[in-house]
Tab-separated table of C-alpha atoms and ligand atoms in Angstrom:
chain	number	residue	atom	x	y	z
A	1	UNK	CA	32.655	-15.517	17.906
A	2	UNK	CA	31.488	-13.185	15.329
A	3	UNK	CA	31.830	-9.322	15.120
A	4	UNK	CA	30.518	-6.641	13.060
A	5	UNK	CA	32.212	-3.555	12.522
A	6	UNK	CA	29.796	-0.382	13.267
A	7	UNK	CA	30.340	3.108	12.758
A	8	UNK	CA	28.922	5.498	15.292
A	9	UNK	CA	28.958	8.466	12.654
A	10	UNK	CA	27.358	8.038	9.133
A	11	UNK	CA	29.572	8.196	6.231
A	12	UNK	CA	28.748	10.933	3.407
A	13	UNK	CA	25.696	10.236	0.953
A	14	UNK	CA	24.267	10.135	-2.620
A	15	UNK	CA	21.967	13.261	-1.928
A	16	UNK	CA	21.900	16.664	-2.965
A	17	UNK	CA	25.594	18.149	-2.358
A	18	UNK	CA	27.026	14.888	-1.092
A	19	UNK	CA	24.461	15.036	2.075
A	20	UNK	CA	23.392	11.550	3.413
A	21	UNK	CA	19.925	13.333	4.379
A	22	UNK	CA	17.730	16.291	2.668
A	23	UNK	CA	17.644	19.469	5.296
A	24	UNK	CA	14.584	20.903	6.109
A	25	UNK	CA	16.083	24.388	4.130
A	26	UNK	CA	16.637	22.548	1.100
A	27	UNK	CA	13.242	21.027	0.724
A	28	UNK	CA	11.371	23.855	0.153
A	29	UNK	CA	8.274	23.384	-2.186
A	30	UNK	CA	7.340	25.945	-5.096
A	31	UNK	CA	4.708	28.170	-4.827
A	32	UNK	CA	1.676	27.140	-6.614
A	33	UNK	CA	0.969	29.630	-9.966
A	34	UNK	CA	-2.406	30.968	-10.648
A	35	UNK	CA	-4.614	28.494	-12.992
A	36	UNK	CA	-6.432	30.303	-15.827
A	37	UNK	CA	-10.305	30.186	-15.348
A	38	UNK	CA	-11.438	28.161	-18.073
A	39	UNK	CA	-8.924	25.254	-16.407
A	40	UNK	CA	-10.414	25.214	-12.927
A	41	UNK	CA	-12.620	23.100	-11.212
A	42	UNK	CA	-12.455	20.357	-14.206
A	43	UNK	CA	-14.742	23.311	-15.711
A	44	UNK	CA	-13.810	21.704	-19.806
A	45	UNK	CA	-14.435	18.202	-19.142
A	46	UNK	CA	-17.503	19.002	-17.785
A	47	UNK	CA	-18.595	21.202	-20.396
A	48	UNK	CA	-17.629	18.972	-23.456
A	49	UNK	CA	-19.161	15.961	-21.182
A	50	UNK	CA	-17.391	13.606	-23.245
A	51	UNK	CA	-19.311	10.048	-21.968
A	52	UNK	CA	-16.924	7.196	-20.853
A	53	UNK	CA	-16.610	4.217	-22.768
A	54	UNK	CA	-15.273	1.516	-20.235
A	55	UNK	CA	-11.599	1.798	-18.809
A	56	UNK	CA	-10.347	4.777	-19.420
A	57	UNK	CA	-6.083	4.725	-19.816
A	58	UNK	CA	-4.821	7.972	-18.953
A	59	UNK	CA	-3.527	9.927	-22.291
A	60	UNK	CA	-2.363	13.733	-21.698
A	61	UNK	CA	-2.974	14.371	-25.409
A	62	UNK	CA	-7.374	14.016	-25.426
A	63	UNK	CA	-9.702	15.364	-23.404
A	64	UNK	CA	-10.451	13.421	-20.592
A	65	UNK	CA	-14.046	11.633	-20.653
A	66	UNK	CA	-16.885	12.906	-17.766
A	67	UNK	CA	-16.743	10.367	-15.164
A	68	UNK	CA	-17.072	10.260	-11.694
A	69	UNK	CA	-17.073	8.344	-8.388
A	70	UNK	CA	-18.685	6.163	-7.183
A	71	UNK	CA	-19.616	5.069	-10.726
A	72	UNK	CA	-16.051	5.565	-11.550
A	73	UNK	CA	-12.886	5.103	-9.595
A	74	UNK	CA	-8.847	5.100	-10.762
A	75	UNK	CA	-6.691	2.092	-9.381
A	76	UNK	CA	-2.955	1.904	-9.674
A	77	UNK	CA	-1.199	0.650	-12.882
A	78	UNK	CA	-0.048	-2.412	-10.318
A	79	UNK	CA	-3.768	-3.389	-9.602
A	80	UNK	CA	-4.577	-2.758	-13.191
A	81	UNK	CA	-2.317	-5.234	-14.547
A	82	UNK	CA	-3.143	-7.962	-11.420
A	83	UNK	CA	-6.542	-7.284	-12.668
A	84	UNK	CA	-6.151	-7.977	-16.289
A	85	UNK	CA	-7.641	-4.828	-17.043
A	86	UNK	CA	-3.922	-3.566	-18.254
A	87	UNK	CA	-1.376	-5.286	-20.363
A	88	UNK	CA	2.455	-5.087	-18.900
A	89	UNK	CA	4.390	-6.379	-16.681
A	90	UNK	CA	6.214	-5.352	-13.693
A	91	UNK	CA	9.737	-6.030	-12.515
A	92	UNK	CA	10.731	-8.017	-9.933
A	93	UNK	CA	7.031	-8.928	-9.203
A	94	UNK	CA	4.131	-11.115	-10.864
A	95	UNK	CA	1.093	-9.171	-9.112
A	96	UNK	CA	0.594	-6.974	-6.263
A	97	UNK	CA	-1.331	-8.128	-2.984
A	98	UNK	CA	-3.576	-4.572	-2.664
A	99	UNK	CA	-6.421	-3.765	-4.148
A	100	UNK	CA	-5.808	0.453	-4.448
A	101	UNK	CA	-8.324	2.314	-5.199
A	102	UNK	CA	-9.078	6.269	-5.612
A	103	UNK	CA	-11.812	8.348	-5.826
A	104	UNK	CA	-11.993	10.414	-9.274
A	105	UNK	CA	-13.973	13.756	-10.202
A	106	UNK	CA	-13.253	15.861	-13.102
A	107	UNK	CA	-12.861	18.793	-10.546
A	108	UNK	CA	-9.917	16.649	-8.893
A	109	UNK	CA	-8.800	16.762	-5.186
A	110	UNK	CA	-9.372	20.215	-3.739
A	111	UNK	CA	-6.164	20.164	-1.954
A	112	UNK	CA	-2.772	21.074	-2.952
A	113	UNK	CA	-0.054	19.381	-1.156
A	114	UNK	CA	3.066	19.858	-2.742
A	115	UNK	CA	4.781	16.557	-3.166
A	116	UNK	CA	1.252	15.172	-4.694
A	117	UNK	CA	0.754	14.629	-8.420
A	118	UNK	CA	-3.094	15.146	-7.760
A	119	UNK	CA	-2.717	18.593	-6.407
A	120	UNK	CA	-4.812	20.821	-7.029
A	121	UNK	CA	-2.710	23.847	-9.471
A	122	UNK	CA	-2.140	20.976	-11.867
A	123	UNK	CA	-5.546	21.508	-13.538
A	124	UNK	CA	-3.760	24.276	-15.021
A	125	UNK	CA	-2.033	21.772	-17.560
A	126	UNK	CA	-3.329	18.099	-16.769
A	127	UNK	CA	-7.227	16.349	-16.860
A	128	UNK	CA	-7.481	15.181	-13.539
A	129	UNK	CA	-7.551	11.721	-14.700
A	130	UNK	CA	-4.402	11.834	-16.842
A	131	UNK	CA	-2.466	13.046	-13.562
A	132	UNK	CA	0.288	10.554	-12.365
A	133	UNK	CA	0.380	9.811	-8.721
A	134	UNK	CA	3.133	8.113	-6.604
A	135	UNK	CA	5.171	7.849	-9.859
A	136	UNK	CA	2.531	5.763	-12.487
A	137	UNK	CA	-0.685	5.963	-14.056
A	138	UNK	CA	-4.159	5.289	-12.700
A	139	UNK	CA	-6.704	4.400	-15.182
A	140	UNK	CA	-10.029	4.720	-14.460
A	141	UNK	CA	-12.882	2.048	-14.536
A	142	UNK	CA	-16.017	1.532	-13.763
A	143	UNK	CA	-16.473	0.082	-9.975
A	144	UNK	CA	-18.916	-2.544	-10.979
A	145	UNK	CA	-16.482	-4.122	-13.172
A	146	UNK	CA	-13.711	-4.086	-10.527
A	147	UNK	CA	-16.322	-5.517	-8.405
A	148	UNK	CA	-17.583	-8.408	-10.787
A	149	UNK	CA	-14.150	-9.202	-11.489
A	150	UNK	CA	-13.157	-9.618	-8.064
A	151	UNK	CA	-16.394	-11.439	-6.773
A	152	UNK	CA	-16.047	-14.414	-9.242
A	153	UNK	CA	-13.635	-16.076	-6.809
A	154	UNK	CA	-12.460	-13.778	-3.814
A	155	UNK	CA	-10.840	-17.074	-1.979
A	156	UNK	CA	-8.079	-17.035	-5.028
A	157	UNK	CA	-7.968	-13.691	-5.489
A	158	UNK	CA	-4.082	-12.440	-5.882
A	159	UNK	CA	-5.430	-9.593	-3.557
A	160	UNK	CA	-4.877	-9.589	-0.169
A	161	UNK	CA	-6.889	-6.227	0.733
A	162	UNK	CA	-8.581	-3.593	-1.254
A	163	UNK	CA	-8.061	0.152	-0.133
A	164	UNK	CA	-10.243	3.311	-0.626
A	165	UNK	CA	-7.940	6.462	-1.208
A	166	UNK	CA	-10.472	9.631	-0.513
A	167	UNK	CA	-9.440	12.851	-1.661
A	168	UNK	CA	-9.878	15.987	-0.895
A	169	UNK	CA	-13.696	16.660	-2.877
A	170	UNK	CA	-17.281	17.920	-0.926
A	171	UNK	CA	-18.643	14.402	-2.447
A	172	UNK	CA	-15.264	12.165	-0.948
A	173	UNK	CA	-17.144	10.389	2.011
A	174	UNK	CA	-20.443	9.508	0.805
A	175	UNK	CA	-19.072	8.238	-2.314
A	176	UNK	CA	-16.496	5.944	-0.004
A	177	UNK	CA	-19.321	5.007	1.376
A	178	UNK	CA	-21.029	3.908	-1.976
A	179	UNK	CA	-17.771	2.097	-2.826
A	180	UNK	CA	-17.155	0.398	0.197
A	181	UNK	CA	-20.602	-0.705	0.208
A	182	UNK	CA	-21.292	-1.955	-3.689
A	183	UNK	CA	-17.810	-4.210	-2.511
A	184	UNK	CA	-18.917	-5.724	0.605
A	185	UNK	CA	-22.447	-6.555	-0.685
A	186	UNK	CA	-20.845	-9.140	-2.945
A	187	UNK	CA	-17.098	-9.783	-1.565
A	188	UNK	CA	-16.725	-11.139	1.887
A	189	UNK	CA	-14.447	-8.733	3.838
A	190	UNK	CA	-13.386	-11.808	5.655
A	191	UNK	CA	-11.940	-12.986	2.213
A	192	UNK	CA	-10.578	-9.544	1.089
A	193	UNK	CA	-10.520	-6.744	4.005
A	194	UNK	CA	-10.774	-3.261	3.505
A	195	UNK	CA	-8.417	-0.337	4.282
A	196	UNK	CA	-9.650	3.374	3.728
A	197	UNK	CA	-6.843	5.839	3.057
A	198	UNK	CA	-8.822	8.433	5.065
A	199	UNK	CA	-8.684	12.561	3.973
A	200	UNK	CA	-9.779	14.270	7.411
A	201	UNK	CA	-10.428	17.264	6.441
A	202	UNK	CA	-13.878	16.843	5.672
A	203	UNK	CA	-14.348	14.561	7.980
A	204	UNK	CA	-16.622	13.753	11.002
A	205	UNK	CA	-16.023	10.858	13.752
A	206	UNK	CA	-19.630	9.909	12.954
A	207	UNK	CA	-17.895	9.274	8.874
A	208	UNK	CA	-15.235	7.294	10.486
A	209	UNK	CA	-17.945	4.975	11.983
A	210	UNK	CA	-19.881	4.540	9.565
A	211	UNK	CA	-16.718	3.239	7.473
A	212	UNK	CA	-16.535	0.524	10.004
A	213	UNK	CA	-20.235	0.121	10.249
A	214	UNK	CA	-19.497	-0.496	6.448
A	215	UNK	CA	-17.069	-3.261	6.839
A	216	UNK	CA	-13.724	-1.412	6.494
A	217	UNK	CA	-11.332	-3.275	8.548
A	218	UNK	CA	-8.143	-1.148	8.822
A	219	UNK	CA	-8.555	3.144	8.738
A	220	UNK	CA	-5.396	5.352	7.910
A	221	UNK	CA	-4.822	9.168	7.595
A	222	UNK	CA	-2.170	10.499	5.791
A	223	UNK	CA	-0.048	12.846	8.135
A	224	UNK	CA	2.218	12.819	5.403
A	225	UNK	CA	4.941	15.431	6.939
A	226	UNK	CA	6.184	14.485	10.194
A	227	UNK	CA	6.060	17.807	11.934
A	228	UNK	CA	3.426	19.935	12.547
A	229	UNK	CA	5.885	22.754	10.631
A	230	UNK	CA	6.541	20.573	7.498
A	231	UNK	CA	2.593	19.724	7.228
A	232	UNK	CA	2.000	23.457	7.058
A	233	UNK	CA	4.782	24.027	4.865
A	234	UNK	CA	3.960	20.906	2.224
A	235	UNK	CA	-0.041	20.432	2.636
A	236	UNK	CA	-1.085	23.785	4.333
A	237	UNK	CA	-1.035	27.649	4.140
A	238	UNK	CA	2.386	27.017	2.958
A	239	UNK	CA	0.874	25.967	-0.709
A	240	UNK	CA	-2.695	27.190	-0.325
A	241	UNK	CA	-4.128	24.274	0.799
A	242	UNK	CA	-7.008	23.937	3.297
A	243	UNK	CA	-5.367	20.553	5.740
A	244	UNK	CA	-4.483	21.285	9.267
A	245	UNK	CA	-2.193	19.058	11.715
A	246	UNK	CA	-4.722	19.738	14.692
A	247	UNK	CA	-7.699	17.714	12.533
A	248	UNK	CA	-5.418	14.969	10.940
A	249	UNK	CA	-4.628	14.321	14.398
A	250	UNK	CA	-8.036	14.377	15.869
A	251	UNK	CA	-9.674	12.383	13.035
A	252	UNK	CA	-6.875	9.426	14.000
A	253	UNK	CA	-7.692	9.667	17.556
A	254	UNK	CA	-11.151	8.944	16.549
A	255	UNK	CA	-10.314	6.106	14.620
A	256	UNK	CA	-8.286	4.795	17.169
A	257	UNK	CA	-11.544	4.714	19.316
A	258	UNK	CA	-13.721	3.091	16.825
A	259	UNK	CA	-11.029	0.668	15.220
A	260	UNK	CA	-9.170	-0.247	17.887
A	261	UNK	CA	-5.743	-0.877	19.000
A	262	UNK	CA	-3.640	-2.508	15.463
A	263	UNK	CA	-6.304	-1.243	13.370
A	264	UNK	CA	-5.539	2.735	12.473
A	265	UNK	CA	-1.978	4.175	11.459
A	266	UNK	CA	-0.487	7.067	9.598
A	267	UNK	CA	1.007	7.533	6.113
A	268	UNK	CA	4.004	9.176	6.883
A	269	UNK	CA	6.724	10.438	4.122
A	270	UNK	CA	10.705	10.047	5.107
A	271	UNK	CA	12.587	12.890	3.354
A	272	UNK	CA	10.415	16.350	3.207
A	273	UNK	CA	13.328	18.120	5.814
A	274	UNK	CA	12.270	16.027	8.965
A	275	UNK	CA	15.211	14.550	10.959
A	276	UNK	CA	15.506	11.099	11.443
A	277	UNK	CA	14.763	11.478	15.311
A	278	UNK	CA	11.687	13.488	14.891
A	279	UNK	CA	10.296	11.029	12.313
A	280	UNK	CA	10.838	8.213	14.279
A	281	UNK	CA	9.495	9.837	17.821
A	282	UNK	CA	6.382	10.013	15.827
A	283	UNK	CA	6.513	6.264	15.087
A	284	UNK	CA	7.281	5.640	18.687
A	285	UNK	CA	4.644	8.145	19.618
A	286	UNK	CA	1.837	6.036	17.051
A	287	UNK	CA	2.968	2.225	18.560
A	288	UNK	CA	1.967	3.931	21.938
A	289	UNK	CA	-0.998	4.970	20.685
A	290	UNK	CA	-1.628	1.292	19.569
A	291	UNK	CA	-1.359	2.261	15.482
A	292	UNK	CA	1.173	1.506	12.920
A	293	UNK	CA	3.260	3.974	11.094
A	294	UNK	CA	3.009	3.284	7.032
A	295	UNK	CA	6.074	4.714	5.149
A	296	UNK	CA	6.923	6.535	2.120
A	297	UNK	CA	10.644	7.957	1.060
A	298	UNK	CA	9.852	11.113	-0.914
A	299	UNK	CA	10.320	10.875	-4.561
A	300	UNK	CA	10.597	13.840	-6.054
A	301	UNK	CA	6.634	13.471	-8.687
A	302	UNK	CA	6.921	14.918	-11.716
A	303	UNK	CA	4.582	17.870	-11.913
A	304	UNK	CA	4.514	18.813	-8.307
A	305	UNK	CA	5.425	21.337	-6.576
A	306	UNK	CA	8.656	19.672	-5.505
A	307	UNK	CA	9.505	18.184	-8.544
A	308	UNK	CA	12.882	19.952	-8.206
A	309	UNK	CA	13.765	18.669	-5.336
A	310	UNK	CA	16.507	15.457	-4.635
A	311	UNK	CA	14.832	12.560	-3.478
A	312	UNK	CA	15.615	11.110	0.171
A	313	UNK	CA	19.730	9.581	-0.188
A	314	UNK	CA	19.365	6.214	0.353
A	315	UNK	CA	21.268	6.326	3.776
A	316	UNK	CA	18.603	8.186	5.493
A	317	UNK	CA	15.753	6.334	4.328
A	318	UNK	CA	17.354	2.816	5.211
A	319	UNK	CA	18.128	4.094	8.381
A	320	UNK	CA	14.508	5.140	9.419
A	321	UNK	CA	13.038	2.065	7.375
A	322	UNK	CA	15.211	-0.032	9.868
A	323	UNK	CA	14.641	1.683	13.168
A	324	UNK	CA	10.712	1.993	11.922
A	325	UNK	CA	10.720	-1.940	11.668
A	326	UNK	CA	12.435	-2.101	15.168
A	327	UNK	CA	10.118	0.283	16.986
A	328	UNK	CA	7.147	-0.841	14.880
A	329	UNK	CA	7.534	-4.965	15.065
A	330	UNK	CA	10.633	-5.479	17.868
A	331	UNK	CA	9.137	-3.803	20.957
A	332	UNK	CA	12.872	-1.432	20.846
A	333	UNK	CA	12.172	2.133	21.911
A	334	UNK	CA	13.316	5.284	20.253
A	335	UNK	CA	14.915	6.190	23.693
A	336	UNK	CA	16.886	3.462	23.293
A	337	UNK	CA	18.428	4.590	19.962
A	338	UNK	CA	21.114	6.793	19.802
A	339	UNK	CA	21.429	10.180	17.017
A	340	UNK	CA	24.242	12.603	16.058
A	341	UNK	CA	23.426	15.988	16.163
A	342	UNK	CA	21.937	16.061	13.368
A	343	UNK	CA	19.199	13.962	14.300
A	344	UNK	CA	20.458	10.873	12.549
A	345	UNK	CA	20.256	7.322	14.015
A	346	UNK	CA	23.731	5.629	14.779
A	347	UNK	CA	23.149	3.270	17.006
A	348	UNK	CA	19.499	1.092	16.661
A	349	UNK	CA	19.002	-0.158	20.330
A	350	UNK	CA	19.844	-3.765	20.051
A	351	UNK	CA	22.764	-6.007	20.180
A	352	UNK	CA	25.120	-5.840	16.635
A	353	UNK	CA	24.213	-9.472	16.059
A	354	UNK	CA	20.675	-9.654	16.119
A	355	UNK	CA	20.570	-5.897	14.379
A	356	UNK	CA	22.147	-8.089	11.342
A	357	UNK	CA	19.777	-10.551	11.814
A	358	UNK	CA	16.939	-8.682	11.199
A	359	UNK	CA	19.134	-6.744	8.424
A	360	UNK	CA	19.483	-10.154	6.627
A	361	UNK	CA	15.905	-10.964	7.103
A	362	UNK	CA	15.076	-8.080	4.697
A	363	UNK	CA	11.199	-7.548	5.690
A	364	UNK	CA	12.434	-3.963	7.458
A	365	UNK	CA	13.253	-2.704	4.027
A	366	UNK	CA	9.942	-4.291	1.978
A	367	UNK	CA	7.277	-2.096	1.235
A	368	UNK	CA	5.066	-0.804	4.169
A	369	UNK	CA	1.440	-0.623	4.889
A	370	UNK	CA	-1.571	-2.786	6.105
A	371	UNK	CA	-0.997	-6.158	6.653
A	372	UNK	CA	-1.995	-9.098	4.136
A	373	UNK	CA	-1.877	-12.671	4.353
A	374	UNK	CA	1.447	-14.046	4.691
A	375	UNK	CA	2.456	-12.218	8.425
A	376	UNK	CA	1.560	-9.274	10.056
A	377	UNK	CA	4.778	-7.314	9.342
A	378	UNK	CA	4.660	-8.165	5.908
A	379	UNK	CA	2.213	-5.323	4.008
A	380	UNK	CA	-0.380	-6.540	1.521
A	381	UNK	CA	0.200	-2.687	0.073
A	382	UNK	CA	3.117	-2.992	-1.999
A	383	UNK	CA	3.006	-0.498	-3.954
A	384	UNK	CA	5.521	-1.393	-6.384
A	385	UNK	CA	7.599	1.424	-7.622
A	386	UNK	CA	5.262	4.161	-5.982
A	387	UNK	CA	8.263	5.890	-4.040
A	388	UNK	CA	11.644	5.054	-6.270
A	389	UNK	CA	12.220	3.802	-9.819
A	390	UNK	CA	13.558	-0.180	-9.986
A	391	UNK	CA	16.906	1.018	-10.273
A	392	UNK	CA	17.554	2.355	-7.241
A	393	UNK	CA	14.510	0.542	-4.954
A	394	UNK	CA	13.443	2.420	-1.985
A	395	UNK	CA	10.512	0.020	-0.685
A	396	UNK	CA	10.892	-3.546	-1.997
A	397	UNK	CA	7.838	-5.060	-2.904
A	398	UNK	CA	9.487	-8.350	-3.126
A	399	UNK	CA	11.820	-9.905	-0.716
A	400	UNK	CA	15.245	-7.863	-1.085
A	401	UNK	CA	17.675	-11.304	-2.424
A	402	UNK	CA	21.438	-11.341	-1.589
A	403	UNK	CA	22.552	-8.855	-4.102
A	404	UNK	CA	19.414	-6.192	-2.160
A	405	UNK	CA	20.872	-7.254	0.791
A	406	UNK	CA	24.238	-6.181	0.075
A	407	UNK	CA	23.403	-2.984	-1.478
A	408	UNK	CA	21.157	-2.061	1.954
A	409	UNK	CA	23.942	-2.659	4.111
A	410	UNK	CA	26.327	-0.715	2.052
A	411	UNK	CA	23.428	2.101	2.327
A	412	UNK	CA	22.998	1.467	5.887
A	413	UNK	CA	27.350	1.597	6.360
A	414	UNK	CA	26.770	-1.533	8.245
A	415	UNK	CA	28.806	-4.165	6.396
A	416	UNK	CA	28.791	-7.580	6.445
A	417	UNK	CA	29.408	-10.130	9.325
A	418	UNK	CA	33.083	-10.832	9.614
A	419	UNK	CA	33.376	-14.381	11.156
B	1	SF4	S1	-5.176	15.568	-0.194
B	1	SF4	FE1	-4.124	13.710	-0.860
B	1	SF4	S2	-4.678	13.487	-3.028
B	1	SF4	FE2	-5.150	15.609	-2.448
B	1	SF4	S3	-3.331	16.802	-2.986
B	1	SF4	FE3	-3.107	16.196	-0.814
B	1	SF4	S4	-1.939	14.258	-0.866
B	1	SF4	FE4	-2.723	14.604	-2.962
């Protein structure tokens, strides 16, 4: 018979002041300075109106050309190099399976959440288009490229999905719109489905149809903060910023109506001053609804307003990656799983042996987000490197090998089977 041995308590961490999770007082954000006038709104790159030649690689040190969406759009460094549109290479993995995609303006997103390197108070020092988001650079290019790339032979494509990230702009859904349409009038969504990183804000259920109307297979928001406190705190009146919890909420509910049960989630971000119980009643409370849960472990982005901050210890986020798997893909309830009084998980609902089963398996600790090609709990959104640098791997867009594997379980405190 085999045994594991299992703490009930966890052991002490690699966050800020030896903590194994980052406390809601810690986390607090900056507050957002005022940007000069002749900075806001994108105001110089519209007035030199610089054209665009072509791709566009971000470079803080020249203006940034005029361009815009849906002419325009910025994909990650990852897609750019899948693409061939980007030299480099990336470690661990050849390509990545998604398509991302964001909307640019030289005004920027309106919005200014404060663990975003889009936010808005960064046109005080930073062309929207030379911003870094979720740790690399996006280049810009022109969507008809992208488009006629892609279309040559969508069957081999290294894609698995493409996704639309809207921001937070007056022009944000008709120009998804524009997108999502110039790429199913020549790519078969069959081939390459669509995901649309929604901003609900601005947005109408009548949008949200018309998105599926469109094509789009799978829609998201991005809740972001796990509690209606930290939202306001992070993406609200806390940092000047116009999102509320009430309409991230309702615009989800809507998509839940329109897409269908499998086929709407949430972004959510493990590490803003959450507890691991309250992030993971949310996951419970989103399989209930019939959505996923898509997860992020904060990473303190340069530039931000909580660019100061530690980024989640490795214990806490392994320990909500794991039970998010478990809720998520293995039918176990959070009622099941048991918390200190902190809030943090110590036991995950299921028998020691098959817990290291799944452990082993390593999917719980890949990269999460809307499905792709190879199984449904394996995302096609890999993101690679978006929420920790390859040193110290938060989301593993590649399947974790023996060496990940023992490194998790030492984060998780869980160590190996003893025969
Ligand atoms: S709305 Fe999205 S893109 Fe804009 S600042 Fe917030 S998180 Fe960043």
């Amino acid at each position: 018979m085999s045994c594991i041995e299992h703490k009930t308590t966890p052991s002490p961490g690699n966050g800020e002041a030896g903590r194994d999770y980052n406390p809601f007082d810690v986390m607090e954000p900056r507050a957002p300075q005022k940007t000069p006038q002749d900075r806001k709104n994108g105001k110089h790159v519209k007035a030199n109106d610089i054209p665009p030649q072509g791709v566009y690689l971000p470079n803080n040190n020249i203006l940034a050309p005029h361009m815009k969406s849906p002419e325009y759009v910025q994909l990650s460094t990852a897609a750019a190099i899948t693409l061939g549109i980007m030299g480099g290479r990336m470690y661990g993995c050849e390509c990545t399976r998604c398509l991302n995609l964001l909307l640019t303006y030289p005004e920027g997103c309106r919005a200014n959440c404060a663990y975003c390197g889009l936010a808005r108070h960064r046109e005080a020092d930073r062309d929207y288009a030379d911003r870094n988001f979720i740790r690399v650079d996006w280049p810009a290019v022109p969507m008809a490229e992208i488009v006629d790339i892609v279309a040559r032979d969508p069957d081999s494509s290294p894609f698995h999905r493409m996704c639309i990230s809207m921001i937070t702009h007056p022009r944000s859904e008709q120009d998804t719109f524009t997108v999502l349409e110039q790429w199913t009038n020549r790519i078969d969504p069959g081939a390459i489905p669509v995901s649309i990183l929604s901003n609900p804000t601005t947005m109408t259920r009548d949008d949200v149809q018309r998105t599926k109307d469109l094509g789009a297979d799978i829609f998201t928001v991005a809740l972001d903060a796990a509690t209606p406190e930290l939202f306001d705190r992070t993406r609200g009146k806390g940092v000047q910023s116009p999102h509320k919890w009430s309409k991230y909420w309702d615009i989800m509910l809507e998509a839940r109506d329109i897409f269908g049960p499998q086929k709407f989630g949430a972004h959510i971000i493990v590490g803003m001053g959450e507890t691991e119980y309250e992030v993971l009643n949310l996951v419970q409370q989103l399989v209930d609804l019939g959505g996923h849960s898509h997860m992020f472990c904060f990473f303190p982005e340069q530039g931000s307003l909580m660019d100061h901050l530690p980024a989640t210890p490795r214990d806490q986020w392994r320990r909500v990656q794991l039970a998010r798997y478990l809720i998520d893909y293995r039918d176990v309830r959070v009622e099941k799983m048991r918390f200190d009084e902190l809030g943090r998980v110590t036991e995950y609902g299921i028998p020691a042996t098959e817990l290291s089963d799944i452990i082993d398996a390593g999917i719980a600790f890949r990269t999460s987000g809307c499905p792709g090609k190879f199984q449904d709990d394996i995302s096609a959104c890999d993101r690679p490197y978006g929420d920790s640098p390859p040193s110290d791997i938060a989301s593993y867009p590649f399947p974790p090998k023996k060496k990940d594997l023992k490194r998790i379980r030492k984060q998780l405190d869980i160590p190996v089977m003893l025969e």
